[in-house]
Short mmCIF file of C-alpha atoms and ligand atoms in Angstrom, two decimals:
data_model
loop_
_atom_site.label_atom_id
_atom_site.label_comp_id
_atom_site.label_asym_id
_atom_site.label_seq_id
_atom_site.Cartn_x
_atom_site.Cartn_y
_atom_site.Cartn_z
CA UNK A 1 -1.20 23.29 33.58
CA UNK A 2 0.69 23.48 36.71
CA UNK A 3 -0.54 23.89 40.47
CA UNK A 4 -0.10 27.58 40.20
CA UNK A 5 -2.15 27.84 36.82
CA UNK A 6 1.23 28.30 34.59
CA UNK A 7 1.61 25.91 31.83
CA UNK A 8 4.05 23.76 31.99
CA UNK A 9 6.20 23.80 29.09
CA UNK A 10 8.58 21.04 30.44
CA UNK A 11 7.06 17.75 29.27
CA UNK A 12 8.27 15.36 26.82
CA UNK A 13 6.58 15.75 23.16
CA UNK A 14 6.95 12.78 20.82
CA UNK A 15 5.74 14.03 16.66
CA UNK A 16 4.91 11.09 15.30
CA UNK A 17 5.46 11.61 11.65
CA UNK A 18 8.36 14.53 10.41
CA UNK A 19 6.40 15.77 7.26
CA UNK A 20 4.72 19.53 6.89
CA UNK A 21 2.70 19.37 9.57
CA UNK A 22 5.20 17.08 12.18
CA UNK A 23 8.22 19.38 11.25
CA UNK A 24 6.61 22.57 11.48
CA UNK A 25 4.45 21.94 14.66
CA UNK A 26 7.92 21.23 16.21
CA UNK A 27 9.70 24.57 15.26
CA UNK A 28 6.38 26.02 16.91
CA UNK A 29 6.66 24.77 19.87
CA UNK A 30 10.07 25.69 20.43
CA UNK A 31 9.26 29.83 18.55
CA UNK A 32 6.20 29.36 21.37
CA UNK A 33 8.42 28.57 24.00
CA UNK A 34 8.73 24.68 24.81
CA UNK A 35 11.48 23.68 26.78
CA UNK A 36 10.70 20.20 27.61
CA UNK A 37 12.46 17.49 24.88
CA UNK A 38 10.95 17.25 21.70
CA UNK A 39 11.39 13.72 19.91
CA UNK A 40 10.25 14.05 15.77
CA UNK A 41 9.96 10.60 14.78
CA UNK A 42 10.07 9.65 10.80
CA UNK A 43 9.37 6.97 9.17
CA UNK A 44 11.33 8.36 5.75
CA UNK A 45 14.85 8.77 5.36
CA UNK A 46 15.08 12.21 5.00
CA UNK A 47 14.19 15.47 7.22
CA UNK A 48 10.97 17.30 6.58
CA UNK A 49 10.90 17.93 3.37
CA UNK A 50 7.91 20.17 1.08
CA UNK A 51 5.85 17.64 -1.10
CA UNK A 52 4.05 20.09 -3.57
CA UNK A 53 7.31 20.46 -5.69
CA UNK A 54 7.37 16.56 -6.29
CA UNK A 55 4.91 16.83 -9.22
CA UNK A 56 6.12 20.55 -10.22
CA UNK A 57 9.48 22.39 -10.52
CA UNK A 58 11.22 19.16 -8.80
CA UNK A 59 9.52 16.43 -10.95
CA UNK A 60 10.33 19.01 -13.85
CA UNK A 61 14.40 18.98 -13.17
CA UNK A 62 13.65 23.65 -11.70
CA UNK A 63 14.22 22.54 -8.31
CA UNK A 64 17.08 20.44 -6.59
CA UNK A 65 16.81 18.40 -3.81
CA UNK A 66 18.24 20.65 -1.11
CA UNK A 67 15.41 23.01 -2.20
CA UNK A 68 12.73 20.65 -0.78
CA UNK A 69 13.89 20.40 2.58
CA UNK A 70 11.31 22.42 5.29
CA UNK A 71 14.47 23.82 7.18
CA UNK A 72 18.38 22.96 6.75
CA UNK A 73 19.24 20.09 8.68
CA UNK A 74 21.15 21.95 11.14
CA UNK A 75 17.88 23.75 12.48
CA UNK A 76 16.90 20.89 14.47
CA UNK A 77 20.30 20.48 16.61
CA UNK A 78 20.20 24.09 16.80
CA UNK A 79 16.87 24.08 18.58
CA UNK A 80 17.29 20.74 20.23
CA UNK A 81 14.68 18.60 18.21
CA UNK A 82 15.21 15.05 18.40
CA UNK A 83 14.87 14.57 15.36
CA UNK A 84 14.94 10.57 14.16
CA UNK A 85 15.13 9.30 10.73
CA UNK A 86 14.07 5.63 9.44
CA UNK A 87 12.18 5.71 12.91
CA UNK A 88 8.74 4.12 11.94
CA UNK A 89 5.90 3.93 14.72
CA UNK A 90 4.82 0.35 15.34
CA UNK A 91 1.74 0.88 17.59
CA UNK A 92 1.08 3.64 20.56
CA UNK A 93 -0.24 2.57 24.34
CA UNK A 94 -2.14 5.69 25.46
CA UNK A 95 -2.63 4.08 28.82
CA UNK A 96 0.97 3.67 28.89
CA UNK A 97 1.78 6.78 27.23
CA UNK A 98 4.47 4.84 24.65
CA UNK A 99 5.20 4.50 21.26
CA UNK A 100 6.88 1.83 20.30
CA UNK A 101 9.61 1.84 16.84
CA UNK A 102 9.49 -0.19 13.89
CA UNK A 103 13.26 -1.51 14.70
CA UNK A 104 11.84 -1.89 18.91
CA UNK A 105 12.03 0.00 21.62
CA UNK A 106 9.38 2.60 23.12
CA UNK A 107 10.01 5.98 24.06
CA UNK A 108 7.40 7.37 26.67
CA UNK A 109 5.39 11.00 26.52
CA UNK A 110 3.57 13.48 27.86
CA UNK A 111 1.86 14.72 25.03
CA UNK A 112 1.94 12.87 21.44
CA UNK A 113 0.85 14.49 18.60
CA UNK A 114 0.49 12.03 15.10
CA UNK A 115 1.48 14.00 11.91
CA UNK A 116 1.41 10.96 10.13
CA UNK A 117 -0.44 12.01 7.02
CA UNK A 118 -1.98 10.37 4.10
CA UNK A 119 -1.12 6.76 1.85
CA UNK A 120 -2.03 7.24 -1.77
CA UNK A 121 -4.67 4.87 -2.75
CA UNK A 122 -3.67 2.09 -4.74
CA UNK A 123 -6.05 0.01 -7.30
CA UNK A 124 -6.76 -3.33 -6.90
CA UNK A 125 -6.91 -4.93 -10.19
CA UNK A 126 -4.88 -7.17 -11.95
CA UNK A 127 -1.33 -5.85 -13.06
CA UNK A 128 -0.82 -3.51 -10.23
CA UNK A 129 2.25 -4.83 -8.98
CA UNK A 130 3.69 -4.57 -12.52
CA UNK A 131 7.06 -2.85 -12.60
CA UNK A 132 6.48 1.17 -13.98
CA UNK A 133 3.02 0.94 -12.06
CA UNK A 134 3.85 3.88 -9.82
CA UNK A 135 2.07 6.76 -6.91
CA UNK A 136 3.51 9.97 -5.78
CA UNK A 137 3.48 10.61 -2.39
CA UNK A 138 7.34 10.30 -1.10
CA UNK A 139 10.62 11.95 -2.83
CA UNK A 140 11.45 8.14 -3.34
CA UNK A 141 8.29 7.86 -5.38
CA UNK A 142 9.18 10.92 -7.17
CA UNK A 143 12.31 9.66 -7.80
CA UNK A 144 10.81 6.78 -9.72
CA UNK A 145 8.50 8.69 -11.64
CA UNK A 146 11.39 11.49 -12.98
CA UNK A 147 13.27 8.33 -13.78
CA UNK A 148 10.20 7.07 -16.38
CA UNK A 149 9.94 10.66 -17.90
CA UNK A 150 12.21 11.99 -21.04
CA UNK A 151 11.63 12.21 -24.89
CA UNK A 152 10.06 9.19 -26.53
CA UNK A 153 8.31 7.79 -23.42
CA UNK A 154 4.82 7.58 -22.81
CA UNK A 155 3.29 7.85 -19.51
CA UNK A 156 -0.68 7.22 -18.53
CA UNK A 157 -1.86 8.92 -15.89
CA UNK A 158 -4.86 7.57 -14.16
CA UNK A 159 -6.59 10.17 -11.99
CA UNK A 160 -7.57 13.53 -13.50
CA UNK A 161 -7.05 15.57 -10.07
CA UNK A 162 -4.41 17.76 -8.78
CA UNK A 163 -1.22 16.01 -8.56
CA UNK A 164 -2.67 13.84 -12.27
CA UNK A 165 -2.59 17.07 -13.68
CA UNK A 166 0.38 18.26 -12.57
CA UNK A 167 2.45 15.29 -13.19
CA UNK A 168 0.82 15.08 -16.83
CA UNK A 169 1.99 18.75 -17.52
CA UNK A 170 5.63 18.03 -16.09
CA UNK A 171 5.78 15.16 -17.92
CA UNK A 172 5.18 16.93 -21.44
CA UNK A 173 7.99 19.80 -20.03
CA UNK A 174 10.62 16.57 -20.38
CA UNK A 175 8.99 15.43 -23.67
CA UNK A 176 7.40 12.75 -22.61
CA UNK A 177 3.96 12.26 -24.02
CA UNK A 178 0.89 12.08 -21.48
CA UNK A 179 -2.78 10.55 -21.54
CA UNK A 180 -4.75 11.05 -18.50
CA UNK A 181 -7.29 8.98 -17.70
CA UNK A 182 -10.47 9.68 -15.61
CA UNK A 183 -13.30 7.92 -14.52
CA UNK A 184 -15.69 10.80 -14.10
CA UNK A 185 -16.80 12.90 -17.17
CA UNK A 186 -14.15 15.76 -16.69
CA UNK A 187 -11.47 16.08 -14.56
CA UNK A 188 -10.88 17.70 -11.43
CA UNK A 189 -14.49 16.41 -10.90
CA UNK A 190 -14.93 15.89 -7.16
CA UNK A 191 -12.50 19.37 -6.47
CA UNK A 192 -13.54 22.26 -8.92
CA UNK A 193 -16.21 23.70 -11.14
CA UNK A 194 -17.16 22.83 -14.58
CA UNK A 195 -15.46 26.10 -16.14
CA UNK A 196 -12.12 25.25 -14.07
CA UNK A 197 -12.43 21.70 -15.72
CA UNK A 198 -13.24 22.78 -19.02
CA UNK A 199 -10.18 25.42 -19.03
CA UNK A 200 -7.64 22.60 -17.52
CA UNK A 201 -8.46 20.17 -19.92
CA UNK A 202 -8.40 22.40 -22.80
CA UNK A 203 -5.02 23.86 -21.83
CA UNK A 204 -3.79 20.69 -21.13
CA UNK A 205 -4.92 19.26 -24.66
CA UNK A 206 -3.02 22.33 -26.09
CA UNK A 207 -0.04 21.41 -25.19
CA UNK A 208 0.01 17.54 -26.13
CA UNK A 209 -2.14 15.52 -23.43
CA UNK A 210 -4.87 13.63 -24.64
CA UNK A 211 -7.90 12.66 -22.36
CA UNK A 212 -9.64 9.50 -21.90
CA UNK A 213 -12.95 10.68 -20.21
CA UNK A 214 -15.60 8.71 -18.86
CA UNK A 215 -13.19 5.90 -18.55
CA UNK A 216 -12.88 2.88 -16.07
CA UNK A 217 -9.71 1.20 -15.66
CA UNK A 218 -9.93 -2.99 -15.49
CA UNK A 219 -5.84 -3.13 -15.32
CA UNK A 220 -2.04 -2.69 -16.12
CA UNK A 221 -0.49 -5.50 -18.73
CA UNK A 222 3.01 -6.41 -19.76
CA UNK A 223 5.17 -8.06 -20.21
CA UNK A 224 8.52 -9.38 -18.41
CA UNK A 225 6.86 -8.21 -15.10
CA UNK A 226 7.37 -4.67 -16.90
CA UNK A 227 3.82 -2.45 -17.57
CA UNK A 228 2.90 -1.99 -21.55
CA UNK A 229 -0.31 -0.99 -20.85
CA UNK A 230 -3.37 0.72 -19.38
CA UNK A 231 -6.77 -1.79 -20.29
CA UNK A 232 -9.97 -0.16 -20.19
CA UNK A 233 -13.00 -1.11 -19.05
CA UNK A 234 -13.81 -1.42 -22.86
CA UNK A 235 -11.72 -3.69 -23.53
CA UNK A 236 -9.21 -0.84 -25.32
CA UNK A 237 -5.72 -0.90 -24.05
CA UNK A 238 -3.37 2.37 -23.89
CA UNK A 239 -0.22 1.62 -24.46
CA UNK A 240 2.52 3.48 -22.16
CA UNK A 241 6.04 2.70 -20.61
CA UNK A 242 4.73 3.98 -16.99
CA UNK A 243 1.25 4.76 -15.38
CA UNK A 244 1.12 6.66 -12.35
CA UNK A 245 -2.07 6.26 -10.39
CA UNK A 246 -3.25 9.50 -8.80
CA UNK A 247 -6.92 8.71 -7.31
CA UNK A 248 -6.42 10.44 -4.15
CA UNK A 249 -5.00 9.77 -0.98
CA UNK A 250 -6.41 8.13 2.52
CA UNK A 251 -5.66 9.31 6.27
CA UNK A 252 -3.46 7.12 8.22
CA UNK A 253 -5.57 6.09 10.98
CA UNK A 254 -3.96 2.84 12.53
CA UNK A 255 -1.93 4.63 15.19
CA UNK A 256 -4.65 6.84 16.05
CA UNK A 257 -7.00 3.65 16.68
CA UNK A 258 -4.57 1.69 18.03
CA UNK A 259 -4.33 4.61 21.18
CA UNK A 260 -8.50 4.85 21.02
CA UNK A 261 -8.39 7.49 19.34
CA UNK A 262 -12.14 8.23 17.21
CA UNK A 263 -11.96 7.99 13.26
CA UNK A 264 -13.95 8.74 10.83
CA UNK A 265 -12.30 8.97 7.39
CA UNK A 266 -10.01 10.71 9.20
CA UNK A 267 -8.62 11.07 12.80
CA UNK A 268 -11.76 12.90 14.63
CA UNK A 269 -9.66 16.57 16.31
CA UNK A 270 -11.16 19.72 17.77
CA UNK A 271 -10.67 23.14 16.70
CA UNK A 272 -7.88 22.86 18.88
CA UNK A 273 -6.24 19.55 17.43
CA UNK A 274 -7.63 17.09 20.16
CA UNK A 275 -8.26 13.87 19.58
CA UNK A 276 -10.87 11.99 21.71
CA UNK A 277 -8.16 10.79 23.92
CA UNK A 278 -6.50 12.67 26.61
CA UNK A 279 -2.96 13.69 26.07
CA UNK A 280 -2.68 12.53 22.12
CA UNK A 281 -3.08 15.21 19.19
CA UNK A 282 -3.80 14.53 15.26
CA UNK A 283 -2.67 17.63 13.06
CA UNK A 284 -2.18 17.65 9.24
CA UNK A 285 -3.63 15.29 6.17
CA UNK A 286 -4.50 12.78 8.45
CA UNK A 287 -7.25 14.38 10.36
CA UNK A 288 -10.65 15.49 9.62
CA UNK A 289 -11.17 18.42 11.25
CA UNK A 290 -13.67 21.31 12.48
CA UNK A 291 -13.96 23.80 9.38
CA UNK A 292 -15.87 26.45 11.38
CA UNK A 293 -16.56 28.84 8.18
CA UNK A 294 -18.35 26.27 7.20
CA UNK A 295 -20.03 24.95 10.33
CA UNK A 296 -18.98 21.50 9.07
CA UNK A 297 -16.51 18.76 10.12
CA UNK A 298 -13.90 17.93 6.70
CA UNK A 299 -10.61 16.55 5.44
CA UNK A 300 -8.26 18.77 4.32
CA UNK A 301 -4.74 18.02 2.09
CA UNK A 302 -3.04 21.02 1.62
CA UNK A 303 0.24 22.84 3.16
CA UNK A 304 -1.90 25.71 4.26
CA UNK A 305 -3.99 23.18 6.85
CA UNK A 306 -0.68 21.47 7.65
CA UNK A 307 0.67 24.45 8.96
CA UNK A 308 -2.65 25.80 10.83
CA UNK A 309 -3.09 22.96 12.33
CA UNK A 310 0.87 22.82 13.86
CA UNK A 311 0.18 26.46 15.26
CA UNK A 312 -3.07 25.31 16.44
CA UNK A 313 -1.37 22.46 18.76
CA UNK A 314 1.90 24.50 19.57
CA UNK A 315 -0.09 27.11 20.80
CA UNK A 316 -2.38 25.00 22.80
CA UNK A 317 0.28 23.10 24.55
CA UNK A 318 2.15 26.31 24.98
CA UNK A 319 -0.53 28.28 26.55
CA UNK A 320 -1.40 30.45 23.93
CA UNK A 321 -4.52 32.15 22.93
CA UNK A 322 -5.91 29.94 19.61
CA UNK A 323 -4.79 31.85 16.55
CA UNK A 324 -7.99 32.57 14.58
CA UNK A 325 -9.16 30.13 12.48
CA UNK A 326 -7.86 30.64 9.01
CA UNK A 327 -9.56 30.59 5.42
CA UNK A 328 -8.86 27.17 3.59
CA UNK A 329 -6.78 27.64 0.54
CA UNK A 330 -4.81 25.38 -1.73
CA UNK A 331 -2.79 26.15 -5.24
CA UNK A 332 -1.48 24.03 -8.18
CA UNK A 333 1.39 24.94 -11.34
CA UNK A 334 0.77 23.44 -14.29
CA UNK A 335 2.58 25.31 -17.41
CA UNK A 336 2.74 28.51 -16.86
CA UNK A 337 -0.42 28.83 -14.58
CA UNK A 338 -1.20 29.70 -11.19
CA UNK A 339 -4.39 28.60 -10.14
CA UNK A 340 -5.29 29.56 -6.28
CA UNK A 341 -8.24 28.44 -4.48
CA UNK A 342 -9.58 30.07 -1.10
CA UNK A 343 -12.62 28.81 0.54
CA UNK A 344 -15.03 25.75 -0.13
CA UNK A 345 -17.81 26.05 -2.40
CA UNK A 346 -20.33 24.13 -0.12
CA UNK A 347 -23.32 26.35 0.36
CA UNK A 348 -22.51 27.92 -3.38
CA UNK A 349 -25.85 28.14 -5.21
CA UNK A 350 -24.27 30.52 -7.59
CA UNK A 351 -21.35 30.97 -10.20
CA UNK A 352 -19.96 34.36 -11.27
CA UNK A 353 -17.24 33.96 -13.24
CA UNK A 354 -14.97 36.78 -13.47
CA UNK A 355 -12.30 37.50 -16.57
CA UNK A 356 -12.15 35.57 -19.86
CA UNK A 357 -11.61 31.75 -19.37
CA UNK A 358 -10.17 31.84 -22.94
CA UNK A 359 -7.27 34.45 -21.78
CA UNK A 360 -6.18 32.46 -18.93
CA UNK A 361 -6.94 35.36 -16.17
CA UNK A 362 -10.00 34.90 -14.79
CA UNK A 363 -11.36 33.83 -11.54
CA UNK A 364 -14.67 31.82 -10.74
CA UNK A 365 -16.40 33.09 -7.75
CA UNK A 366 -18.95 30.93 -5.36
CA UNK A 367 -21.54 32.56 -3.79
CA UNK A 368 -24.10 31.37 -1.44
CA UNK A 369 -27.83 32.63 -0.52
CA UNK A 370 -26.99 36.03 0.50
CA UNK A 371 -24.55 36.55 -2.23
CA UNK A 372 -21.72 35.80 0.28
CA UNK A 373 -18.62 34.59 -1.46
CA UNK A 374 -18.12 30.92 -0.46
CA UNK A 375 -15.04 30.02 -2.34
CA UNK A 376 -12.78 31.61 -5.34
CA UNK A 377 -10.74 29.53 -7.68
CA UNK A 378 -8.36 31.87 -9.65
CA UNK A 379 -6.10 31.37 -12.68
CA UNK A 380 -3.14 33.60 -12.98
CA UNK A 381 -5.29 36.06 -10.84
CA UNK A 382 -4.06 36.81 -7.76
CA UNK A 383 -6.01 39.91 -7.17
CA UNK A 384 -8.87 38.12 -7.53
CA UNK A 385 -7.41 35.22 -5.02
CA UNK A 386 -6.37 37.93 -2.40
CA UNK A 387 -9.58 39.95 -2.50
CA UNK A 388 -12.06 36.55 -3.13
CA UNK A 389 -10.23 35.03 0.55
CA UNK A 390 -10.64 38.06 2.10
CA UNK A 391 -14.62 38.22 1.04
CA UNK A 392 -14.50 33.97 2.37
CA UNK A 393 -13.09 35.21 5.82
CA UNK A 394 -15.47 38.40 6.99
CA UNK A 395 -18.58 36.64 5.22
CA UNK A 396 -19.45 40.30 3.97
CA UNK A 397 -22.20 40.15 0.70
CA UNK A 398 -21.29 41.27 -2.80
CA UNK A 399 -22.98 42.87 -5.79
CA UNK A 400 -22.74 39.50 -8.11
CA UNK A 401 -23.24 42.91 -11.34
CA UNK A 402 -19.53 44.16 -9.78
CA UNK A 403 -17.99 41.36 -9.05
CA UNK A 404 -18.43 40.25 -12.66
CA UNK A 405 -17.31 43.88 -14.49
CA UNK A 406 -13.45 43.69 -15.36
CA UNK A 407 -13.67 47.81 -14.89
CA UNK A 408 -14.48 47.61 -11.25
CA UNK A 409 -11.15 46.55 -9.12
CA UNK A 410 -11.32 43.76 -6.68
CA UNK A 411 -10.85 46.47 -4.26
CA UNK A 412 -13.87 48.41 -4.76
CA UNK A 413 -15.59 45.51 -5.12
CA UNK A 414 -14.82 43.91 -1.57
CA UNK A 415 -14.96 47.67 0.12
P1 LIG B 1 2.92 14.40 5.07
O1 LIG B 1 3.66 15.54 4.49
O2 LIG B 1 2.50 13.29 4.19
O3 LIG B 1 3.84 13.80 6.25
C1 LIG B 1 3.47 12.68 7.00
C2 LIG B 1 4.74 11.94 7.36
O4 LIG B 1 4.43 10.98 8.35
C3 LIG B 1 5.36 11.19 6.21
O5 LIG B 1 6.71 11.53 6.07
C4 LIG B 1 5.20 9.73 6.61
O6 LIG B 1 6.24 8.91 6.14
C5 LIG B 1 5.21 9.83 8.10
N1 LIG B 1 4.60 8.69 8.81
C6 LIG B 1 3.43 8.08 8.50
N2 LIG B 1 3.22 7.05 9.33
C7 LIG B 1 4.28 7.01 10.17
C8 LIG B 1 4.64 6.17 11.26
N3 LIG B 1 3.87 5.16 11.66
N4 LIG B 1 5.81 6.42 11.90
C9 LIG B 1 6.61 7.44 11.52
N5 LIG B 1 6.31 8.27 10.49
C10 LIG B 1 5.16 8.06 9.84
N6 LIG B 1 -0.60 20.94 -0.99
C11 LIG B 1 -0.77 22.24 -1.32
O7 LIG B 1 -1.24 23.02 -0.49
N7 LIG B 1 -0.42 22.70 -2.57
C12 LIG B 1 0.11 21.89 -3.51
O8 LIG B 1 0.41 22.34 -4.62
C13 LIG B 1 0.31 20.51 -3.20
N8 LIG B 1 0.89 19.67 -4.08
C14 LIG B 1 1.14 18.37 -3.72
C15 LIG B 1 1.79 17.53 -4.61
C16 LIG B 1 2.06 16.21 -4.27
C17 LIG B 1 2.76 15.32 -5.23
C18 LIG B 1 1.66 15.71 -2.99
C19 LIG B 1 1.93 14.30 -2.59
C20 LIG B 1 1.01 16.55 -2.09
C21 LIG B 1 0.76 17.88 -2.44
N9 LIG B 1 0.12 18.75 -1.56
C22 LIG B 1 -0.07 20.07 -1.89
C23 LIG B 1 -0.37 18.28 -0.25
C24 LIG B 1 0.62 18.57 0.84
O9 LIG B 1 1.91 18.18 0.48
C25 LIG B 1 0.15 17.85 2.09
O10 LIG B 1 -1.10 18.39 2.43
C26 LIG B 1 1.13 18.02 3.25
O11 LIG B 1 2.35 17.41 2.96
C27 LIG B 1 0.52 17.42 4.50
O12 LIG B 1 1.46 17.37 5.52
P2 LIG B 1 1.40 16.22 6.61
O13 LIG B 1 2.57 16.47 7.50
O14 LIG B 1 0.05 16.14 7.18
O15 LIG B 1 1.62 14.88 5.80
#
């Protein structure tokens, strides 16, 4: 704020981080009026670019490159973001109000906002450095992982969540076989229901994966420095030509302690996207953030929070009034479905599910006390998706006897 109660939209911005949330928080500011110079600092090679196709159409050879990128290259000299490549942070001074670069240097700010997102999480057992041992976080990754995939070649997958999945059912689109293999007792264990699991796994066994449940992993062997294998903790080894280890992801936090910043399995941000320091802003996977439906402070990893959480900042550096907070929601293609998730199924002390699991339509509805729809996870439903976030936003009760009859619409029922 100015003297005279104006914002001042002339300060220097520095993004740390030019992913979903760091590219699109920057074309923000500028839609929301920022005239001061924005610097967009990332550590990759490439511009922003949109991760969820790296285990779908990309990974499957239905997407090209240019496809991925957030905007076209040009965008950001058009709208005069400063937009640096191969620029890694080192460390931040908030007292100073630097960053300094990987290669040296410091550039100085007004207002720094870290976009810097999440690492996957590696295992730490013997063989993990083995060559084919790979993760999928980066379009270099990716790269690596398309390059292990074709007829004749066998990849594990340890991890039975989201991106697991995903990679598992792009891998048997190139012919590759697939084994996924999960610690818990079914997959998707710690991020959907039982029915959701059940219908994944038996979709996914339809086409050609095969599932080791219940299933530790002691390490990779090979041979030549090259992976062979997957060893259980029983002793059993799966043999494959490429594992890629999908057991979640964790915040990058350094930069955000390094400037003081509170963490907690996650960098700490208001509804508003402020850290506990003055002047420095945490948007995107690397936060853990207010989730007000919810009345609860949580972690989100999806594109949707990315990009709430860029208007969130542009519009509180820009003066705006806060845009309303939104309903979480995520999505995931594997074969030919579409499953869409609103909401979080935290106070759920019911099910209802909705549709035939065995004809792949059918949605699985959360409800809490007062039969108030917590979360919806829908297969090839949208319908169900659109009226099921809806119900999540306005809180409004529903008759569990019409949400669960095929003859009543989704309409009627969330009238
Ligand atoms: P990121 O996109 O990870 O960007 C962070 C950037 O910061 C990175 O480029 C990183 O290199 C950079 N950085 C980190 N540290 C530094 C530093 N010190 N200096 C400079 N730069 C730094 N979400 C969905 O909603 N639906 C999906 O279907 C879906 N599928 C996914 C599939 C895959 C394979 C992956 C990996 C993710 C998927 N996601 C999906 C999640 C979604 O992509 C992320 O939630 C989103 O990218 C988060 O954006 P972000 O900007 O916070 O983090």
């Amino acid at each position: 704020m100015t003297d005279t109660g104006q914002t001042d939209l002339t300060g220097r911005i520095v993004i740390v981080g030019a992913g979903h949330a760091g590219g699109s928080a920057a074309a923000f500011l500028r839609q929301y009026g920022w005239t001061g110079p924005i610097t967009l600092l990332g550590e990759e090679p490439i511009a922003p670019y949109k991760r969820p196709p790296l285990s779908k159409a990309w990974l499957k050879g239905k997407a090209d490159a240019d496809s991925l990128a957030l905007r076209p290259a040009s965008f950001y000299i058009e709208q005069s973001i400063d937009l640096r490549l191969s620029a890694g942070v080192a460390s931040v001074d908030a007292a100073a109000r630097t960053v300094t670069l990987d290669h040296g240097g410091s550039i100085s700010w007004d207002h720094l906002i870290l976009a810097v997102g999440a690492t996957a999480r590696r295992l730490h057992i013997p063989g993990a450095d083995l060559d084919g041992v790979l993760e999928l976080r980066t379009a270099a990754d990716a790269e690596k992982l398309k390059a292990a995939l074709g007829p004749g070649k066998r990849l594990a997958v340890i991890g039975g969540g989201y991106v697991g999945l995903e990679a598992a059912a792009s891998a048997r689109a190139l012919g590759a076989e697939a084994v996924v293999i999960e610690r818990e007792p079914r997959v998707l264990a710690r991020v959907a229901c039982d029915t959701l699991s059940t219908f994944f796994q038996t979709y996914h066994q339809q086409k050609g994966v095969t599932f080791e449940l219940d299933a530790g992993v002691e390490a990779f062997v090979g041979q030549d420095g090259h992976i062979g294998g997957v060893k259980l903790a029983s002793g059993r080894v799966i043999d494959c030509d490429a594992a890629l280890v999908g057991v979640g992801a964790l915040p990058n936090e350094s930069l955000a302690r390094l400037a003081g910043c509170a963490c907690d399995h996650g960098i700490v941000v208001d509804e508003a996207t402020r850290t506990s320091v003055p002047g420095v802003y945490a948007i995107g996977d690397c936060t853990r953030r207010p989730l007000p439906l919810y009345g609860m402070m949580g972690r989100l990893e999806s594109v949707p929070n990315a990009l709430e959480q860029a208007k969130q900042v542009a519009s509180l550096l820009c003066g705006r009034p806060a845009p309303p907070p939104e309903t979480p929601w995520f999505w995931s293609d594997q074969y030919d479905i579409k499953l869409q998730i609103a909401g979080i199924p935290h106070h759920a002390v019911s099910i209802i599910v909705r549709g035939d699991p065995g004809s792949a339509k059918f949605a699985v509805f959360h409800l809490d006390a007062e039969n108030r729809v917590q979360a919806v996870e829908a297969i090839n439903a949208p319908p169900e998706f659109m009226a099921g976030r809806l119900l999540v936003g306005n809180r409004k009760p529903v008759a569990p006897d019409k949400l669960s009859d095929m003859s009543i619409s989704m309409k009627e029922v969330a009238a």
